[in-house]
Tab-separated table of C-alpha atoms in Angstrom:
chain	number	residue	atom	x	y	z
A	145	MET	CA	-245.345	-15.348	125.464
A	146	THR	CA	-246.821	-13.197	122.731
A	147	LYS	CA	-246.021	-13.475	119.076
A	148	TYR	CA	-245.338	-9.760	118.585
A	149	SER	CA	-243.530	-7.419	120.943
A	150	ASN	CA	-245.014	-4.131	122.088
A	151	ASP	CA	-242.237	-2.256	120.260
A	152	PHE	CA	-243.118	-4.034	117.014
A	153	LYS	CA	-246.796	-3.129	117.431
A	154	VAL	CA	-245.889	0.522	118.082
A	155	LYS	CA	-243.712	0.480	114.942
A	156	ILE	CA	-246.627	-0.862	112.879
A	157	ILE	CA	-249.009	1.748	114.348
A	158	SER	CA	-246.576	4.573	113.601
A	159	GLU	CA	-246.285	3.418	109.964
A	160	TYR	CA	-250.067	3.152	109.783
A	161	LEU	CA	-250.475	6.689	111.135
A	162	VAL	CA	-248.003	8.006	108.558
A	163	GLY	CA	-250.205	6.626	105.815
A	164	ALA	CA	-249.380	2.982	105.174
A	165	GLY	CA	-252.476	0.859	104.774
A	166	SER	CA	-253.324	-2.097	106.972
A	167	THR	CA	-253.211	-4.496	103.994
A	168	PHE	CA	-249.786	-3.195	102.959
A	169	LEU	CA	-248.426	-3.585	106.505
A	170	HIS	CA	-249.892	-7.051	106.869
A	171	HIS	CA	-248.103	-8.174	103.685
A	172	LYS	CA	-244.864	-6.329	104.443
A	173	TYR	CA	-244.424	-7.757	107.947
A	174	HIS	CA	-246.195	-11.113	107.425
A	175	ILE	CA	-248.894	-10.370	109.988
A	176	PRO	CA	-251.721	-12.956	109.739
A	177	GLY	CA	-254.336	-10.451	108.570
A	178	HIS	CA	-254.913	-6.761	107.997
A	179	ASP	CA	-257.629	-6.896	110.677
A	180	THR	CA	-254.871	-7.586	113.235
A	181	VAL	CA	-253.252	-4.271	112.276
A	182	LEU	CA	-256.608	-2.524	112.645
A	183	LYS	CA	-257.169	-4.195	116.032
A	184	TRP	CA	-253.786	-2.916	117.218
A	185	MET	CA	-254.720	0.538	115.923
A	186	HIS	CA	-257.994	0.537	117.868
A	187	GLN	CA	-256.210	-0.660	121.005
A	188	TYR	CA	-253.702	2.136	120.594
A	189	GLN	CA	-256.417	4.747	120.039
A	190	SER	CA	-258.341	3.587	123.103
A	191	ASN	CA	-255.534	2.993	125.596
A	192	GLY	CA	-252.267	4.184	124.050
A	193	SER	CA	-249.291	1.839	124.062
A	194	VAL	CA	-250.463	0.601	127.483
A	195	GLY	CA	-253.190	-1.272	125.604
A	196	PHE	CA	-250.510	-3.602	124.235
A	197	LYS	CA	-249.225	-4.704	127.623
A	198	ASN	CA	-249.680	-8.382	128.315
A	199	ARG	CA	-251.806	-9.382	131.229
A	200	GLU	CA	-249.953	-11.612	133.626
A	201	LYS	CA	-253.115	-13.140	135.064
A	202	ARG	CA	-256.400	-13.751	133.314
A	203	SER	CA	-258.987	-11.454	134.853
A	204	GLU	CA	-262.103	-12.686	136.595
A	205	TYR	CA	-265.091	-10.432	136.003
A	206	ALA	CA	-268.147	-10.027	138.219
A	207	SER	CA	-271.525	-10.853	136.724
A	208	ASN	CA	-272.685	-7.235	137.218
A	209	PHE	CA	-269.696	-6.011	135.197
A	210	LYS	CA	-270.436	-8.533	132.434
A	211	LEU	CA	-274.040	-7.347	132.331
A	212	GLU	CA	-272.950	-3.706	132.127
A	213	VAL	CA	-270.582	-4.539	129.244
A	214	LEU	CA	-273.350	-6.305	127.312
A	215	LYS	CA	-275.771	-3.467	128.058
A	216	TRP	CA	-273.281	-0.855	126.832
A	217	MET	CA	-272.622	-2.858	123.675
A	218	LYS	CA	-276.363	-3.095	122.863
A	219	GLU	CA	-277.148	0.535	123.724
A	220	ASN	CA	-274.254	1.882	121.658
A	221	HIS	CA	-274.662	-0.641	118.842
A	222	SER	CA	-270.956	-1.379	119.173
A	223	SER	CA	-269.015	-4.276	117.758
A	224	LEU	CA	-267.297	-6.821	119.974
A	225	ASN	CA	-263.908	-5.229	119.245
A	226	GLU	CA	-265.103	-1.715	120.059
A	227	THR	CA	-266.621	-2.936	123.306
A	228	ALA	CA	-263.455	-4.840	124.268
A	229	ASN	CA	-261.376	-1.716	123.625
A	230	HIS	CA	-263.788	0.502	125.545
A	231	PHE	CA	-263.653	-1.704	128.650
A	232	ASN	CA	-259.991	-2.738	128.166
A	233	ILE	CA	-260.861	-6.428	127.895
A	234	SER	CA	-258.075	-8.432	126.285
A	235	THR	CA	-260.099	-10.156	123.562
A	236	SER	CA	-263.471	-9.639	121.982
A	237	SER	CA	-264.151	-13.370	122.149
A	238	THR	CA	-264.568	-13.003	125.914
A	239	ILE	CA	-267.541	-10.696	125.357
A	240	TYR	CA	-268.892	-13.015	122.679
A	241	GLN	CA	-268.892	-15.891	125.186
A	242	TRP	CA	-270.679	-13.735	127.782
A	243	ASP	CA	-273.324	-12.789	125.238
A	244	ARG	CA	-273.856	-16.420	124.212
A	245	ARG	CA	-274.189	-17.556	127.827
A	246	PHE	CA	-276.528	-14.662	128.632
A	247	GLN	CA	-278.739	-15.500	125.644
A	248	ALA	CA	-278.845	-19.167	126.652
A	249	ARG	CA	-279.186	-18.952	130.458
A	250	GLY	CA	-279.788	-15.333	131.408
A	251	LEU	CA	-278.002	-13.920	134.433
A	252	ASP	CA	-277.119	-17.392	135.687
A	253	GLY	CA	-274.998	-17.803	132.575
A	254	LEU	CA	-272.991	-14.719	133.548
A	255	ARG	CA	-272.431	-16.046	137.066
A	256	THR	CA	-270.736	-19.238	135.964
A	257	LYS	CA	-267.013	-19.552	136.400
A	258	ARG	CA	-264.926	-20.347	133.370
A	259	GLY	CA	-263.373	-23.733	132.907
A	260	ARG	CA	-264.513	-27.130	134.033
A	261	PRO	CA	-265.607	-27.512	137.653
A	262	PRO	CA	-263.423	-29.825	139.750
A	263	MET	CA	-264.530	-33.440	139.796
A	264	GLY	CA	-263.447	-34.124	143.355
A	265	LYS	CA	-262.484	-37.487	144.732
A	266	ARG	CA	-265.289	-40.000	144.733
A	267	LYS	CA	-265.639	-43.686	144.111
A	268	LYS	CA	-267.762	-44.783	141.206
A	269	SER	CA	-269.294	-47.685	143.090
A	270	ASP	CA	-270.588	-45.573	146.009
A	271	PRO	CA	-274.422	-45.397	145.640
A	272	THR	CA	-274.663	-42.174	147.683
A	273	ASN	CA	-272.511	-40.383	145.134
A	274	GLN	CA	-274.872	-41.552	142.381
A	275	VAL	CA	-277.796	-39.949	144.215
A	276	LYS	CA	-275.834	-36.741	144.727
A	277	ARG	CA	-274.937	-36.584	141.025
A	278	ASN	CA	-278.538	-37.014	139.949
A	279	LYS	CA	-279.894	-34.456	142.402
A	280	LYS	CA	-280.140	-30.939	141.034
A	281	VAL	CA	-278.200	-28.528	143.231
A	282	GLU	CA	-279.577	-25.018	143.391
A	283	GLU	CA	-277.480	-22.151	144.628
A	284	PRO	CA	-279.402	-19.691	146.800
A	285	PHE	CA	-279.417	-16.043	145.749
A	286	GLU	CA	-277.859	-13.457	148.008
A	287	SER	CA	-281.271	-12.052	148.799
A	288	ASP	CA	-284.656	-11.485	147.259
A	289	GLN	CA	-283.736	-7.850	146.645
A	290	GLN	CA	-280.632	-8.863	144.701
A	291	ARG	CA	-282.663	-11.314	142.647
A	292	LEU	CA	-285.212	-8.595	141.914
A	293	LYS	CA	-282.447	-6.181	140.845
A	294	ASP	CA	-280.941	-8.826	138.590
A	295	LEU	CA	-284.296	-9.582	137.006
A	296	GLU	CA	-284.935	-5.875	136.448
A	297	LYS	CA	-281.541	-5.503	134.767
A	298	GLU	CA	-282.208	-8.534	132.599
A	299	ASN	CA	-285.647	-7.162	131.712
A	300	LYS	CA	-284.154	-3.807	130.748
A	301	LEU	CA	-281.494	-5.471	128.605
A	302	LEU	CA	-284.135	-7.574	126.877
A	303	ARG	CA	-286.193	-4.444	126.181
A	304	ILE	CA	-283.139	-2.784	124.648
A	305	GLU	CA	-282.466	-5.830	122.516
A	306	ASN	CA	-286.118	-5.953	121.449
A	307	GLU	CA	-286.046	-2.277	120.419
A	308	TYR	CA	-282.829	-2.884	118.503
A	309	LEU	CA	-284.334	-5.818	116.610
A	310	LYS	CA	-287.477	-3.823	115.780
A	311	LYS	CA	-285.384	-0.968	114.402
A	312	LEU	CA	-283.256	-3.392	112.430
A	313	GLU	CA	-286.364	-4.995	110.937
A	314	ALA	CA	-287.739	-1.579	110.013
A	315	LEU	CA	-284.470	-0.667	108.293
A	316	VAL	CA	-284.497	-3.929	106.345
A	317	ARG	CA	-288.075	-3.297	105.239
A	318	GLN	CA	-287.184	0.262	104.254
A	319	ARG	CA	-284.193	-0.957	102.260
A	320	GLU	CA	-286.276	-3.590	100.473
A	321	GLN	CA	-288.918	-0.967	99.642
A	322	HIS	CA	-286.226	1.345	98.307
A	323	GLU	CA	-284.824	-1.435	96.099
A	324	ARG	CA	-288.327	-2.270	94.797
A	325	ASN	CA	-288.870	1.402	93.928
A	326	LYS	CA	-285.508	1.529	92.127
A	327	ARG	CA	-286.483	-1.427	89.921
A	328	LYS	CA	-289.755	0.229	88.800
């Protein structure tokens, strides 16, 4: 169950569009923060009132889709919220988790299923289970071609990220130089 109904959200958006500010609406209706009002506004702009519909089942996303989302976010220099709205993903924290896992483990991080894997039924005293637990299990890739494609995608995404960081560093240097010149 959601805290706010779709009708309530549409009412808030209509007041916002008439000219009421997000801070005013957040105080008037006791909404936790003005950023919630802005989030609803962006959802409405991207998907209309359909964007407010609750999802009955949490979606499972393929690793290729996750990679495309992260690639789009980097290429367009978009925020997590903008990216979530663009791809109609329920929360921006989902994309944040994908990005964290991709940074930590690469494409394998995007392949992992959410939640804790099942423990299964095993006895603690069984020595064969101890050996199985200590042995590293490697999942085979679909094919060498798929692995190559995945590595190429990862390489391209890393190049994009590298270019982004270089441009960001250049902008910071330019800003610092501008501030030094202003002081003189």
